[in-house]
Amino acid sequence: MLTEIVLGDDMKPNQHTGIVGYGVYIPRYRISGCEIARVWGQDAGSVPVQEKSVPGPDEDAITIGIEAAQNALKRAQVPPEKIAAVWAGSESKPYAVKPSSSIIAEAIGATPHVEAADWEFACKAGTEAMQACFALVGSGMGLYALALGIDTAQGRPADPLEYTAAAGGAAFLIGKGEESLAVLEASHSYASDTPDFFRRESNRYPVHGSRFTGEPAYFHHVVQAASELMEDIGRTPEDYQYVVFHQPNTKFPLTAAKILKFPPEKVKPGLIAPYIGNTYSGCSVLGLAATLDIASPGDRILCVSYGSGAGSDAFSFIVTDLIEERRMRAPHVSVYIERRKAVDYAVYLKYTKALVMR
Amino acid sequence: MYGGNCCHNNNSHIGGVNLEISRNWRLRNQRYRLVGTECGCGHRSFPPRRICPTCRENPQNPVQFSGTGTVYSYSTLYEAPEGFEQFIPYTVALIDLDEGPMISAQLTDVDPEDVAIGMRVEMVTRKLKEQGESGLIVYGYKFRPIVGCYP
Amino acid sequence: MREVVIAGVGQIAVREHWETSLRDLAYQSIKKAVSDAGTDSVDALYIGNMLAGELSGQEHLGALISDYCGFDGIEAVRIEAAAASGGAALRQGAMSVACGLNDCVVVTGVEQMTDVLQDKVTAGLSLALDTEYELASGISLAALFAILTRRYVHEGCCSPEDLALFCVNAQKNAVGNDYAMFRREITVDTIMRSPMAADPIHVLECPPVCDGSASVVLLPAEKADLEAPVKITGSAVATGTIGVNNRPDPLVFESVRDSTEKALRMAGKTREDVDFYELHDLFPVVAALSLEASGFAKKGEGALMARNGDIALEGKIPITTMGGCKARGNPVGACGIYQAAEAVLQLRQQAGKNQLPCEVGMIQCMGGTAATTITHILEV
């Protein structure tokens, strides 16, 4: 299977690399779009997702990252001390200054001989870390590198983002191609200064450009990254069994698929935003994990992230025989999706620490 | 929790909160990874011990527990010690670890009415407490009902 | 060793003493005890206290209180063993008299808890636990006893209502004690209808947060000019693991068993000789497990003694004869001294309506989840 990789001009390491293990985590609590709509007197019929995940009172991006990383290691069965880098992508760092990655690395036993750092690029921080992991392993600087996309996203009350800003994450252990359950065929990153969504340092909630977040931002970058990648390596939508897009809502990824001429059924296995909302840095990587949960050896997967500000990372993966055994070793995305307890708006406020306790 | 408004000789203070930075840092192996001790005689302890309670031997070797176990008994708290108010109501338990020792810990991701003696649980790493808005976030073990691998 | 007697006792009513300072609480009970003993020269002052540092921001109680009482220049120290602090101070005082280093020793227990809010008290009391492995997880002292309560009931030892009978008995006895905080009878039904504090322990099964002080004056028997002096004939401390989780059976209070046996052996007494047992009834399950560990009940049958009336004033082994922690109140570090003062009143036949026919009493206080237990045998 590795021999199928076509070396071209695009972003790919000169050694075969791939995903050795992956793991996810989604908090147990959910709030429905209808419940949020009820509080603000909005039309419950037009909510962007059915439900979104809500972090419990003892959860944050770091605890999400620890469990996702532990699940990735269960699948990979790689000793943690062999991990050369733990790179955590998030826009909801519990500490403004103090890395989340060092806490995660300590918790999984990867310290002390490890490169630990936090990455930030709005919702694509996770795939940004993944790109760097492929580069690190591909260059031979490390045997394994762990990339995380983890977030407990905040939406301003009554803002449209409040319906979707959710919590969850995924971790991908990157290693050599021959050890991988999915090998990297090639990738393509695309970025520009497009301020569709941002948060200044001292603010709790981000600001977004409303409809500006669509056409010039999300769709332009996603479509460009995906089509450039396919063009560079001579692929067409027909070559892919699955495609995963960043999912700020249910509609955007389906529209992106339509533009790129992917049928909806290739999107749906990785389309989890309707059930858990937009987990920001965790979003496209959770979609990729959900797709790996059901993919077959030989399947080709296109994964395209999107981060506001703005940019997209597109990856082309080929699933290997190792998927069958490894995916059984840790909880599937669907397990976490089905492990749910609905909360009302009051409990949601309590859990997200919106109540003044002192 | 440990300190309060009054003065203790510890690292530093922010807004009356006693940070205890070094004390929490020292405990990271126990808190994050359930590192206890194992004696040559086979007795395992958590928290770690210098002297084996069974054979009185020393030294003890570090051992990381897998974190699965069974609820021995539990209680749901409606009045919390200072610093845990935001978690009320929460459930605490004594848990028989599969590898030997019994541990006292908080349960998470479970409703009080669903907890039972004999329930199977697994360790997760969560926020134990936050030292106010400005202080340390203390992470450590809690236990929750076991999550399976497939639907 | 010299024989030690309790020559004087003094208590102040256990209350919310809003108008009285820590040092004044201690002064009032010391004054009464010294007056009761009829002595005027004090060699040493031992103070049992757990929480002054944490709740009042005041350490160094030895100098503070001896200064305030006008005991210029004497030996004065605070002794701490969590809720067993009072018993620990009593033992230190008795040892110093017994060995001849001091002749007249005042032992006082004092605690002021009502100056701070409930969450601070809960955290303070929980400092008796392993703070790094119990309190750090949000586990309070009450939570651990609630866990033991649930397990005790789960193992079929009794019903929750049986446990509530310990509180019914305590409050009934407190009616006859002028110094008690809850001087009214209560029913099982009222207890079971009260809210949960730490499930399955109800609010009305918890001792009150309160202030109090009690003192005793110790003398060598040879220098005590008393007709029927109350002697301290047994004194023993035993410790167990700090964490209740590290015991082979968390429902066996080994330190209660060990200190009871040591104290009885020292006094040359058996359980049959003991006429009443002032145990540390912090919660009903503690009373039940103490009765079992001390050998007055078989394992798993401690609560049956409440159901059968064995613990009542007219029962086989009366406990908490003046109300105990539950109804007299639980000024933590002072508890052991309140127990001593109450036992002295019983043995002197000065216990009023609650008077028992008695010659030997056993008093016992406990720190944490029975990590420390201190037992004394008093007799006339």
PDB file of N, CA and C in Angstrom, chain C residues 281-327:
ATOM      1  N   ASP C 281     -19.378  10.431  69.830  1.00  0.00           N
ATOM      2  CA  ASP C 281     -20.493  10.199  68.894  1.00  0.00           C
ATOM      3  C   ASP C 281     -20.573  11.303  67.839  1.00  0.00           C
ATOM      4  N   LEU C 282     -19.505  11.453  67.082  1.00  0.00           N
ATOM      5  CA  LEU C 282     -19.483  12.515  66.079  1.00  0.00           C
ATOM      6  C   LEU C 282     -20.643  12.344  65.102  1.00  0.00           C
ATOM      7  N   PHE C 283     -20.885  11.121  64.684  1.00  0.00           N
ATOM      8  CA  PHE C 283     -22.058  10.752  63.883  1.00  0.00           C
ATOM      9  C   PHE C 283     -22.551   9.410  64.440  1.00  0.00           C
ATOM     10  N   PRO C 284     -23.804   9.047  64.183  1.00  0.00           N
ATOM     11  CA  PRO C 284     -24.320   7.804  64.765  1.00  0.00           C
ATOM     12  C   PRO C 284     -23.452   6.588  64.459  1.00  0.00           C
ATOM     13  N   VAL C 285     -22.918   6.509  63.227  1.00  0.00           N
ATOM     14  CA  VAL C 285     -22.130   5.320  62.888  1.00  0.00           C
ATOM     15  C   VAL C 285     -20.857   5.236  63.730  1.00  0.00           C
ATOM     16  N   VAL C 286     -20.360   6.386  64.182  1.00  0.00           N
ATOM     17  CA  VAL C 286     -19.155   6.366  65.019  1.00  0.00           C
ATOM     18  C   VAL C 286     -19.488   5.740  66.365  1.00  0.00           C
ATOM     19  N   ALA C 287     -20.673   6.052  66.882  1.00  0.00           N
ATOM     20  CA  ALA C 287     -21.100   5.445  68.143  1.00  0.00           C
ATOM     21  C   ALA C 287     -21.214   3.935  67.976  1.00  0.00           C
ATOM     22  N   ALA C 288     -21.858   3.503  66.888  1.00  0.00           N
ATOM     23  CA  ALA C 288     -22.059   2.068  66.665  1.00  0.00           C
ATOM     24  C   ALA C 288     -20.719   1.354  66.511  1.00  0.00           C
ATOM     25  N   LEU C 289     -19.837   1.930  65.703  1.00  0.00           N
ATOM     26  CA  LEU C 289     -18.549   1.270  65.453  1.00  0.00           C
ATOM     27  C   LEU C 289     -17.647   1.331  66.680  1.00  0.00           C
ATOM     28  N   SER C 290     -17.812   2.371  67.519  1.00  0.00           N
ATOM     29  CA  SER C 290     -17.027   2.452  68.748  1.00  0.00           C
ATOM     30  C   SER C 290     -17.471   1.383  69.738  1.00  0.00           C
ATOM     31  N   LEU C 291     -18.786   1.177  69.830  1.00  0.00           N
ATOM     32  CA  LEU C 291     -19.288   0.123  70.719  1.00  0.00           C
ATOM     33  C   LEU C 291     -18.747  -1.238  70.297  1.00  0.00           C
ATOM     34  N   GLU C 292     -18.632  -1.427  68.979  1.00  0.00           N
ATOM     35  CA  GLU C 292     -18.117  -2.702  68.481  1.00  0.00           C
ATOM     36  C   GLU C 292     -16.612  -2.828  68.738  1.00  0.00           C
ATOM     37  N   ALA C 293     -15.870  -1.798  68.362  1.00  0.00           N
ATOM     38  CA  ALA C 293     -14.405  -1.883  68.465  1.00  0.00           C
ATOM     39  C   ALA C 293     -13.961  -1.966  69.912  1.00  0.00           C
ATOM     40  N   SER C 294     -14.708  -1.314  70.811  1.00  0.00           N
ATOM     41  CA  SER C 294     -14.306  -1.328  72.217  1.00  0.00           C
ATOM     42  C   SER C 294     -14.758  -2.612  72.914  1.00  0.00           C
ATOM     43  N   GLY C 295     -15.499  -3.434  72.197  1.00  0.00           N
ATOM     44  CA  GLY C 295     -15.838  -4.749  72.735  1.00  0.00           C
ATOM     45  C   GLY C 295     -17.157  -4.813  73.481  1.00  0.00           C
ATOM     46  N   PHE C 296     -17.942  -3.738  73.466  1.00  0.00           N
ATOM     47  CA  PHE C 296     -19.241  -3.771  74.134  1.00  0.00           C
ATOM     48  C   PHE C 296     -20.308  -4.401  73.243  1.00  0.00           C
ATOM     49  N   ALA C 297     -20.011  -4.478  71.948  1.00  0.00           N
ATOM     50  CA  ALA C 297     -20.936  -5.142  71.017  1.00  0.00           C
ATOM     51  C   ALA C 297     -20.112  -5.980  70.066  1.00  0.00           C
ATOM     52  N   LYS C 298     -20.746  -7.032  69.527  1.00  0.00           N
ATOM     53  CA  LYS C 298     -20.074  -7.818  68.499  1.00  0.00           C
ATOM     54  C   LYS C 298     -20.031  -7.018  67.208  1.00  0.00           C
ATOM     55  N   LYS C 299     -19.139  -7.431  66.314  1.00  0.00           N
ATOM     56  CA  LYS C 299     -19.051  -6.733  65.027  1.00  0.00           C
ATOM     57  C   LYS C 299     -20.392  -6.784  64.305  1.00  0.00           C
ATOM     58  N   GLY C 300     -20.817  -5.617  63.872  1.00  0.00           N
ATOM     59  CA  GLY C 300     -22.077  -5.532  63.142  1.00  0.00           C
ATOM     60  C   GLY C 300     -23.290  -5.380  64.036  1.00  0.00           C
ATOM     61  N   GLU C 301     -23.073  -5.357  65.356  1.00  0.00           N
ATOM     62  CA  GLU C 301     -24.224  -5.304  66.266  1.00  0.00           C
ATOM     63  C   GLU C 301     -24.244  -4.045  67.133  1.00  0.00           C
ATOM     64  N   GLY C 302     -23.386  -3.084  66.818  1.00  0.00           N
ATOM     65  CA  GLY C 302     -23.339  -1.867  67.623  1.00  0.00           C
ATOM     66  C   GLY C 302     -24.658  -1.109  67.628  1.00  0.00           C
ATOM     67  N   ALA C 303     -25.268  -1.014  66.451  1.00  0.00           N
ATOM     68  CA  ALA C 303     -26.515  -0.253  66.370  1.00  0.00           C
ATOM     69  C   ALA C 303     -27.668  -0.975  67.051  1.00  0.00           C
ATOM     70  N   LEU C 304     -27.543  -2.303  67.185  1.00  0.00           N
ATOM     71  CA  LEU C 304     -28.610  -3.039  67.889  1.00  0.00           C
ATOM     72  C   LEU C 304     -28.707  -2.582  69.339  1.00  0.00           C
ATOM     73  N   MET C 305     -27.596  -2.128  69.890  1.00  0.00           N
ATOM     74  CA  MET C 305     -27.622  -1.675  71.285  1.00  0.00           C
ATOM     75  C   MET C 305     -28.493  -0.427  71.427  1.00  0.00           C
ATOM     76  N   ALA C 306     -28.528   0.389  70.369  1.00  0.00           N
ATOM     77  CA  ALA C 306     -29.419   1.550  70.409  1.00  0.00           C
ATOM     78  C   ALA C 306     -30.869   1.073  70.303  1.00  0.00           C
ATOM     79  N   ARG C 307     -31.097   0.115  69.396  1.00  0.00           N
ATOM     80  CA  ARG C 307     -32.465  -0.384  69.206  1.00  0.00           C
ATOM     81  C   ARG C 307     -32.987  -1.057  70.498  1.00  0.00           C
ATOM     82  N   ASN C 308     -32.076  -1.769  71.191  1.00  0.00           N
ATOM     83  CA  ASN C 308     -32.491  -2.514  72.388  1.00  0.00           C
ATOM     84  C   ASN C 308     -32.488  -1.668  73.655  1.00  0.00           C
ATOM     85  N   GLY C 309     -32.102  -0.414  73.539  1.00  0.00           N
ATOM     86  CA  GLY C 309     -32.098   0.441  74.728  1.00  0.00           C
ATOM     87  C   GLY C 309     -30.907   0.230  75.639  1.00  0.00           C
ATOM     88  N   ASP C 310     -29.910  -0.518  75.173  1.00  0.00           N
ATOM     89  CA  ASP C 310     -28.752  -0.806  76.023  1.00  0.00           C
ATOM     90  C   ASP C 310     -27.909   0.433  76.319  1.00  0.00           C
ATOM     91  N   ILE C 311     -28.050   1.459  75.492  1.00  0.00           N
ATOM     92  CA  ILE C 311     -27.201   2.650  75.653  1.00  0.00           C
ATOM     93  C   ILE C 311     -27.862   3.735  76.489  1.00  0.00           C
ATOM     94  N   ALA C 312     -29.121   3.506  76.887  1.00  0.00           N
ATOM     95  CA  ALA C 312     -29.852   4.512  77.674  1.00  0.00           C
ATOM     96  C   ALA C 312     -29.278   4.594  79.084  1.00  0.00           C
ATOM     97  N   LEU C 313     -29.666   5.629  79.822  1.00  0.00           N
ATOM     98  CA  LEU C 313     -29.154   5.816  81.182  1.00  0.00           C
ATOM     99  C   LEU C 313     -29.424   4.587  82.038  1.00  0.00           C
ATOM    100  N   GLU C 314     -30.576   3.922  81.787  1.00  0.00           N
ATOM    101  CA  GLU C 314     -30.914   2.741  82.586  1.00  0.00           C
ATOM    102  C   GLU C 314     -30.497   1.457  81.873  1.00  0.00           C
ATOM    103  N   GLY C 315     -29.774   1.587  80.759  1.00  0.00           N
ATOM    104  CA  GLY C 315     -29.409   0.406  79.968  1.00  0.00           C
ATOM    105  C   GLY C 315     -28.143  -0.264  80.469  1.00  0.00           C
ATOM    106  N   LYS C 316     -27.710  -1.257  79.671  1.00  0.00           N
ATOM    107  CA  LYS C 316     -26.552  -2.061  80.068  1.00  0.00           C
ATOM    108  C   LYS C 316     -25.271  -1.243  80.119  1.00  0.00           C
ATOM    109  N   ILE C 317     -25.066  -0.419  79.086  1.00  0.00           N
ATOM    110  CA  ILE C 317     -23.862   0.401  79.053  1.00  0.00           C
ATOM    111  C   ILE C 317     -24.242   1.799  78.570  1.00  0.00           C
ATOM    112  N   PRO C 318     -24.644   2.662  79.498  1.00  0.00           N
ATOM    113  CA  PRO C 318     -25.071   4.008  79.100  1.00  0.00           C
ATOM    114  C   PRO C 318     -23.940   4.750  78.371  1.00  0.00           C
ATOM    115  N   ILE C 319     -24.295   5.430  77.276  1.00  0.00           N
ATOM    116  CA  ILE C 319     -23.314   6.245  76.549  1.00  0.00           C
ATOM    117  C   ILE C 319     -23.829   7.680  76.457  1.00  0.00           C
ATOM    118  N   THR C 320     -22.940   8.591  76.160  1.00  0.00           N
ATOM    119  CA  THR C 320     -23.278  10.018  75.998  1.00  0.00           C
ATOM    120  C   THR C 320     -24.310  10.447  77.047  1.00  0.00           C
ATOM    121  N   THR C 321     -23.940  10.244  78.311  1.00  0.00           N
ATOM    122  CA  THR C 321     -24.930  10.406  79.391  1.00  0.00           C
ATOM    123  C   THR C 321     -25.343  11.860  79.590  1.00  0.00           C
ATOM    124  N   MET C 322     -24.548  12.791  79.089  1.00  0.00           N
ATOM    125  CA  MET C 322     -24.916  14.202  79.230  1.00  0.00           C
ATOM    126  C   MET C 322     -25.215  14.842  77.871  1.00  0.00           C
ATOM    127  N   GLY C 323     -25.337  14.004  76.849  1.00  0.00           N
ATOM    128  CA  GLY C 323     -25.711  14.527  75.537  1.00  0.00           C
ATOM    129  C   GLY C 323     -24.708  14.249  74.427  1.00  0.00           C
ATOM    130  N   GLY C 324     -23.443  14.023  74.827  1.00  0.00           N
ATOM    131  CA  GLY C 324     -22.429  13.713  73.818  1.00  0.00           C
ATOM    132  C   GLY C 324     -22.224  14.829  72.800  1.00  0.00           C
ATOM    133  N   CYS C 325     -21.439  14.511  71.757  1.00  0.00           N
ATOM    134  CA  CYS C 325     -21.164  15.504  70.695  1.00  0.00           C
ATOM    135  C   CYS C 325     -22.455  15.980  70.066  1.00  0.00           C
ATOM    136  N   LYS C 326     -23.374  15.042  69.883  1.00  0.00           N
ATOM    137  CA  LYS C 326     -24.601  15.352  69.154  1.00  0.00           C
ATOM    138  C   LYS C 326     -25.409  16.435  69.849  1.00  0.00           C
ATOM    139  N   ALA C 327     -25.579  16.333  71.189  1.00  0.00           N
ATOM    140  CA  ALA C 327     -26.533  17.204  71.868  1.00  0.00           C
ATOM    141  C   ALA C 327     -25.882  18.173  72.855  1.00  0.00           C
TER     142      ALA C 327
END
